[in-house]
XYZ file of C-alpha atoms in Angstrom:
461
model
C 153.107 95.308 159.906
C 149.866 93.266 159.527
C 148.930 91.334 162.566
C 147.457 87.975 161.928
C 145.746 85.822 164.552
C 145.958 82.078 164.144
C 142.885 80.118 165.383
C 143.193 76.464 166.031
C 140.896 74.405 163.903
C 140.208 70.666 164.335
C 141.017 68.394 161.309
C 138.232 68.770 158.751
C 137.472 67.270 155.311
C 137.426 63.728 153.949
C 140.519 61.769 153.840
C 144.143 63.040 153.561
C 144.790 66.084 151.415
C 145.561 65.157 147.880
C 145.701 66.459 144.301
C 142.191 65.070 143.716
C 140.616 67.466 146.120
C 142.276 70.393 144.191
C 141.081 68.810 140.894
C 137.324 68.692 141.958
C 137.414 72.315 143.165
C 138.908 73.555 139.904
C 136.542 71.487 137.782
C 133.388 72.674 139.461
C 134.371 76.322 139.415
C 135.216 76.525 135.749
C 132.491 74.177 134.802
C 130.030 76.765 136.192
C 131.712 79.527 134.306
C 131.837 77.376 131.119
C 128.049 77.108 131.115
C 127.880 80.884 130.814
C 130.016 81.134 127.665
C 127.109 81.597 125.207
C 124.900 83.714 127.342
C 127.799 85.953 128.230
C 128.336 86.830 124.534
C 124.752 88.002 124.270
C 124.863 90.027 127.592
C 128.106 91.566 126.676
C 126.910 92.763 123.278
C 123.559 93.895 124.651
C 125.080 95.865 127.464
C 127.848 97.462 125.403
C 126.551 97.519 121.744
C 129.298 99.836 120.707
C 133.030 99.229 121.250
C 132.308 95.816 122.791
C 135.995 94.740 122.562
C 137.140 97.872 124.350
C 134.574 97.598 127.186
C 135.440 93.875 127.593
C 139.114 94.844 127.825
C 138.387 97.538 130.455
C 136.371 95.036 132.558
C 139.033 92.356 132.406
C 141.792 94.963 132.951
C 140.423 96.135 136.260
C 140.019 92.512 137.326
C 143.497 91.589 136.240
C 145.065 94.543 138.005
C 143.360 93.769 141.336
C 144.525 90.134 140.942
C 148.097 91.274 140.473
C 147.895 93.540 143.605
C 146.326 90.938 145.830
C 148.098 87.710 144.935
C 151.152 88.163 147.190
C 149.037 89.122 150.180
C 146.698 86.153 149.746
C 149.787 83.836 149.370
C 151.249 85.238 152.571
C 147.994 84.964 154.518
C 147.503 81.351 153.408
C 150.732 80.574 155.193
C 148.981 81.770 158.390
C 145.385 80.472 157.945
C 146.027 77.544 155.610
C 145.149 76.869 152.053
C 141.605 75.580 152.752
C 140.325 78.862 154.140
C 141.600 80.759 151.077
C 140.216 78.143 148.593
C 136.802 78.993 150.228
C 137.424 82.777 149.938
C 138.662 82.706 146.321
C 135.990 80.442 145.027
C 133.237 82.344 146.694
C 134.211 85.692 145.326
C 135.160 84.361 141.880
C 131.644 82.914 141.547
C 129.743 85.692 143.262
C 128.911 87.612 139.972
C 127.157 84.554 138.396
C 123.599 85.171 139.718
C 123.681 88.756 138.719
C 124.016 88.090 135.010
C 120.352 88.152 134.305
C 119.296 90.236 137.367
C 121.426 93.150 136.682
C 124.089 93.083 133.827
C 125.641 96.446 134.901
C 126.154 95.007 138.488
C 127.291 91.726 136.868
C 130.179 93.308 135.031
C 130.988 95.510 137.998
C 131.269 92.542 140.231
C 133.429 90.790 137.720
C 135.789 93.668 137.828
C 135.856 93.929 141.593
C 136.124 90.012 142.179
C 139.718 90.251 140.722
C 140.867 91.055 144.249
C 140.150 87.403 145.256
C 140.105 85.742 141.938
C 143.272 83.817 142.308
C 141.850 80.295 142.782
C 144.602 78.808 140.579
C 147.239 80.399 142.982
C 145.876 78.554 146.023
C 145.183 75.373 144.153
C 148.808 75.158 142.904
C 149.962 75.955 146.477
C 147.736 73.156 147.723
C 149.279 70.881 145.137
C 152.696 71.901 146.129
C 151.944 70.996 149.742
C 150.857 67.456 148.949
C 153.392 66.386 146.311
C 157.106 66.026 146.079
C 159.374 67.600 143.351
C 159.317 64.577 141.124
C 155.483 64.322 141.076
C 154.869 68.093 140.969
C 155.082 68.593 137.233
C 152.659 65.765 136.558
C 150.248 67.088 139.210
C 150.474 70.603 137.678
C 149.555 69.026 134.329
C 146.659 67.231 135.856
C 145.201 70.390 137.343
C 145.660 72.364 134.057
C 144.024 69.389 132.234
C 141.098 69.494 134.648
C 140.647 73.111 133.680
C 140.503 72.018 130.049
C 138.166 69.177 130.928
C 135.692 71.558 132.540
C 135.389 73.381 129.189
C 134.902 70.171 127.189
C 131.253 69.880 127.764
C 130.011 72.946 129.747
C 129.803 75.449 126.878
C 127.858 72.967 124.690
C 125.485 72.166 127.570
C 125.061 75.898 128.267
C 124.391 76.598 124.607
C 121.807 73.737 124.537
C 120.003 75.001 127.625
C 120.012 78.593 126.414
C 118.462 77.491 123.073
C 115.725 75.456 124.468
C 115.046 76.927 127.941
C 116.489 80.349 127.963
C 119.391 82.070 129.654
C 117.761 82.194 133.102
C 117.986 78.423 133.423
C 121.591 78.493 132.502
C 122.473 81.127 135.081
C 120.532 79.067 137.756
C 122.391 75.779 136.946
C 125.627 77.645 137.019
C 124.802 79.164 140.468
C 123.896 75.802 141.842
C 127.201 74.309 140.607
C 129.212 77.142 142.245
C 127.301 76.604 145.510
C 128.186 72.891 145.224
C 131.790 73.820 144.866
C 131.716 75.945 147.943
C 129.920 73.086 149.975
C 132.594 70.645 148.778
C 135.341 72.894 150.130
C 133.546 73.335 153.435
C 132.761 69.612 153.940
C 135.255 67.547 151.990
C 138.514 69.361 151.499
C 141.132 68.900 154.226
C 143.840 71.357 155.061
C 147.103 70.630 153.122
C 149.505 72.790 155.233
C 150.444 71.069 158.497
C 150.271 73.109 161.719
C 154.088 73.053 162.212
C 154.491 74.564 158.812
C 152.318 77.650 159.516
C 152.886 80.775 161.315
C 150.984 79.396 164.213
C 151.643 81.901 166.925
C 149.214 84.535 168.067
C 149.819 87.767 166.289
C 152.225 86.393 163.697
C 153.387 89.368 161.643
C 153.168 89.697 157.922
C 155.330 92.527 156.637
C 154.251 95.015 153.904
C 157.215 93.636 151.897
C 155.514 90.253 151.585
C 152.158 91.917 150.577
C 153.709 94.250 148.004
C 153.789 92.686 144.522
C 156.414 95.187 143.233
C 158.712 94.102 146.115
C 158.827 90.570 144.810
C 159.428 91.943 141.359
C 162.522 93.774 142.596
C 163.855 90.731 144.232
C 163.248 88.607 141.107
C 165.320 91.086 139.184
C 168.424 90.216 141.215
C 168.571 86.775 139.793
C 169.097 86.595 135.992
C 167.608 83.160 135.615
C 164.460 84.054 137.499
C 164.109 87.306 135.571
C 164.304 85.390 132.300
C 161.597 82.997 133.433
C 159.302 85.930 134.458
C 159.873 87.748 131.174
C 159.098 84.527 129.274
C 155.884 84.163 131.184
C 154.823 87.772 130.604
C 155.504 87.785 126.860
C 153.800 84.429 126.256
C 150.772 84.855 128.554
C 149.970 88.402 127.442
C 148.619 87.222 124.073
C 147.040 84.105 125.560
C 145.042 86.280 127.983
C 143.948 88.576 125.257
C 143.017 85.684 122.961
C 140.947 83.990 125.614
C 138.892 87.093 126.348
C 137.953 88.019 122.724
C 138.365 84.890 120.595
C 134.684 83.670 120.774
C 133.349 87.048 119.887
C 135.914 87.104 117.072
C 134.795 83.707 115.815
C 131.018 84.481 116.161
C 130.867 87.959 114.629
C 133.846 89.318 112.869
C 135.405 86.900 110.311
C 134.183 83.340 110.342
C 130.549 83.870 111.692
C 130.547 80.658 113.706
C 127.136 79.838 115.303
C 126.965 79.558 119.086
C 126.638 75.777 118.761
C 129.737 75.658 116.519
C 131.583 77.687 119.107
C 130.567 75.182 121.817
C 131.749 72.272 119.705
C 135.032 74.094 119.004
C 135.667 74.612 122.721
C 134.757 70.941 123.466
C 137.178 69.660 120.782
C 140.079 71.872 121.770
C 139.419 71.026 125.397
C 139.725 67.293 124.718
C 142.916 67.718 122.871
C 144.300 69.905 125.600
C 143.576 67.173 128.234
C 145.560 64.730 126.102
C 148.343 67.223 125.677
C 148.599 68.143 129.403
C 148.491 64.535 130.587
C 149.939 62.079 128.117
C 152.232 64.355 126.004
C 153.374 66.529 128.780
C 154.666 63.648 130.950
C 156.258 61.993 127.852
C 157.921 65.317 126.699
C 159.200 66.119 130.297
C 160.964 62.730 130.473
C 162.491 62.772 126.968
C 163.235 66.380 126.180
C 163.584 67.874 129.602
C 161.745 70.763 131.260
C 163.298 73.649 129.341
C 162.910 72.026 125.989
C 159.316 71.287 126.741
C 158.690 74.888 127.406
C 160.410 75.931 124.146
C 158.197 73.343 122.317
C 155.082 74.767 123.861
C 156.192 78.244 122.848
C 156.666 77.079 119.281
C 153.195 75.710 119.119
C 151.799 78.889 120.532
C 153.559 81.006 117.841
C 152.110 78.828 115.035
C 148.566 78.844 116.408
C 148.485 82.592 116.939
C 149.993 83.322 113.463
C 147.319 80.960 112.045
C 144.433 82.717 113.842
C 145.773 86.031 112.720
C 146.099 85.156 108.980
C 143.488 82.494 108.567
C 140.089 83.379 107.024
C 138.795 79.914 106.400
C 136.767 77.811 108.912
C 139.128 74.835 108.497
C 142.089 77.104 109.450
C 140.384 77.928 112.770
C 139.901 74.300 113.507
C 143.440 73.399 112.621
C 144.842 76.286 114.677
C 142.714 75.095 117.521
C 144.431 71.695 117.485
C 147.774 73.467 117.536
C 146.552 75.699 120.527
C 145.757 72.471 122.511
C 149.413 71.558 122.107
C 150.575 74.860 123.312
C 148.746 74.450 126.534
C 151.813 72.454 127.845
C 153.807 75.566 128.255
C 152.487 76.864 131.599
C 152.668 73.524 133.558
C 156.219 73.045 132.096
C 157.143 76.594 133.266
C 155.822 75.808 136.726
C 157.809 72.654 136.894
C 160.946 74.632 135.695
C 160.566 77.141 138.500
C 160.043 74.478 141.220
C 163.034 72.548 139.999
C 165.495 75.283 139.022
C 164.882 78.344 141.198
C 166.898 78.589 144.402
C 165.079 77.168 147.292
C 164.877 80.457 149.131
C 163.321 82.128 146.075
C 160.701 79.611 144.948
C 157.901 81.147 146.973
C 158.688 84.641 145.629
C 159.040 83.441 142.027
C 155.790 81.390 142.131
C 153.969 84.208 143.586
C 155.288 86.733 140.970
C 154.315 84.315 138.235
C 150.733 84.456 139.459
C 150.991 88.214 139.673
C 152.307 88.478 136.151
C 149.497 86.284 134.888
C 147.029 88.394 136.737
C 148.479 91.561 135.197
C 148.363 89.960 131.736
C 144.755 89.116 132.323
C 144.197 92.841 132.422
C 146.643 94.007 129.843
C 145.918 91.313 127.367
C 142.164 91.962 126.840
C 142.734 95.761 126.849
C 145.475 95.400 124.214
C 143.415 93.177 121.994
C 140.425 95.302 122.227
C 142.404 98.483 121.326
C 143.990 96.673 118.352
C 140.573 95.563 117.070
C 139.335 99.029 117.421
C 142.523 100.565 115.785
C 142.045 98.237 112.702
C 138.295 98.938 112.571
C 137.285 95.367 113.362
C 133.755 95.809 114.628
C 130.959 93.437 115.795
C 127.960 92.922 113.677
C 124.523 92.999 115.252
C 124.301 89.804 117.293
C 121.269 87.786 116.892
C 119.503 86.435 119.902
C 120.919 83.010 121.066
C 117.363 81.563 121.191
C 117.066 81.796 117.452
C 120.209 79.925 116.689
C 119.445 76.306 116.158
C 121.804 75.302 113.379
C 124.620 72.799 114.144
C 127.297 73.767 111.513
C 130.717 72.930 112.823
C 132.373 73.384 109.484
C 130.631 76.051 107.425
C 131.080 75.711 103.744
C 130.893 79.381 102.907
C 133.230 81.967 104.233
C 132.388 85.724 104.478
C 132.780 87.567 101.182
C 134.617 90.492 102.689
C 138.268 89.618 103.469
C 140.811 91.826 105.140
C 144.508 91.455 104.397
C 145.075 90.554 108.072
C 141.848 89.280 109.417
C 143.073 89.105 113.086
C 145.681 91.799 113.747
C 145.878 91.242 117.585
C 146.630 87.477 117.077
C 149.486 88.245 114.682
C 150.970 90.772 117.077
C 150.653 88.104 119.827
C 152.715 85.681 117.725
C 155.428 88.301 117.481
C 155.562 88.704 121.260
C 155.700 84.993 121.794
C 158.673 84.855 119.294
C 160.445 87.251 121.574
C 159.419 85.021 124.602
C 160.940 81.992 122.755
C 164.251 83.868 122.218
C 164.391 84.894 125.902
C 163.655 81.308 127.004
C 166.626 80.043 125.058
C 168.893 81.886 127.614
C 167.306 80.250 130.680
C 169.974 78.085 132.368
C 169.220 74.654 133.629
C 170.785 73.604 136.789
C 172.321 70.150 136.887
C 169.668 68.946 139.370
C 166.963 69.972 136.819
C 168.345 68.178 133.860
C 168.475 64.717 135.565
C 165.087 63.168 135.964
C 166.569 60.570 138.226
C 167.875 62.892 140.822
C 166.145 62.803 144.150
C 165.101 65.960 146.051
C 166.769 66.468 149.358
C 165.027 65.417 152.446
C 163.116 68.351 154.143
C 164.514 69.861 157.155
C 163.337 72.660 159.577
C 164.580 75.441 157.272
C 162.419 74.110 154.536
C 159.353 74.997 156.569
C 159.986 78.745 156.399
C 156.717 80.735 155.658
C 158.121 82.190 152.376
C 158.928 78.819 150.988
C 155.391 77.624 151.590
C 153.867 80.592 149.736
C 154.178 78.381 146.662
C 151.700 80.366 144.503
C 151.899 79.563 140.853
């Protein structure tokens, strides 16, 4: 048993806890990391000039494994000490590697790997959102948080590329560090606690069992419910290629096939980010109301299959841009899955299921990059010599000339990813919808004392 001591804290923060507090925290954190998109490509290639994809996969693999192992424990501890404390902890450790990028690249990548033990900000953020919204508002709130993540990537990579070209990478790292510090200060000064005292384990020495902290224990429980098992398998098969794609796609565009410039990559990220915001706000709400939660998940998986196949087989610049637009539409999948869990899972299993989904995504964040890197290596897709970022001044969003050397399958990992999402789509077809989930007009039951059980409030997505 782990003994946890609850310490009374006076009300802190500005105003009542709301979704907008969570939105600001997410925006600042990922805006800081978005600034480093272009410098990170250079540092990664300079530090590991051979087998860059494989080393990138190893780094992200360790981080993802640690995230998978720590997510249930952090969720359980947040029931004792509240969400605000763990927002501060997760943001601090997630952003801790940023200043080390130029000081010591080796320590930078080592810190990225080890920070996985606390890099579950999205988990705590979604728990915060679940605390301050009711069931009918939750899917829209999840979409807003996910759209904010996309919004943070609309301008930050372009700003980072511009600063890197004209002022050097050191200034980019400095600005990113200052923004990360601003995020920490915002949590300390402005974010109120979302979990009321009566909903916490507010007794001295409140016990947390090893069963709550064991990620595999939750997995074994999930397997007892066929509907929950289908949801978790769908999440694993769909997020595995997404995680691999996110870790290697910018290197793929820059060096291997299309030879996008760093400025073009920044423009690409911004365009896809804007479309993702529209998809996760306007289209997500519309689709949830008209098609229902499950059909929205299936539609998102369909878009993901199309964009991965297009990335895998496409060899022209316009194909990458078109596939990027489809990828923006596929971003509705995860908010829809989160809403499906909150609506359809049994009330006594929601905390477990939400925590396991976070763990599965963390595991995929490790397995996905490693899998993609290995497949790139297996098919002899190697990086060219990367030119210094400071010498790249051309803005060429739509290059007219494609590389002369063409492979039969330019992007093998993306095509394999499309196949895994096809399986996820078939699995999702069998997810049952409870009557309470299919009716958008149904009202959630009024909360009672049993609703305040600690497990139920470990609503980690």
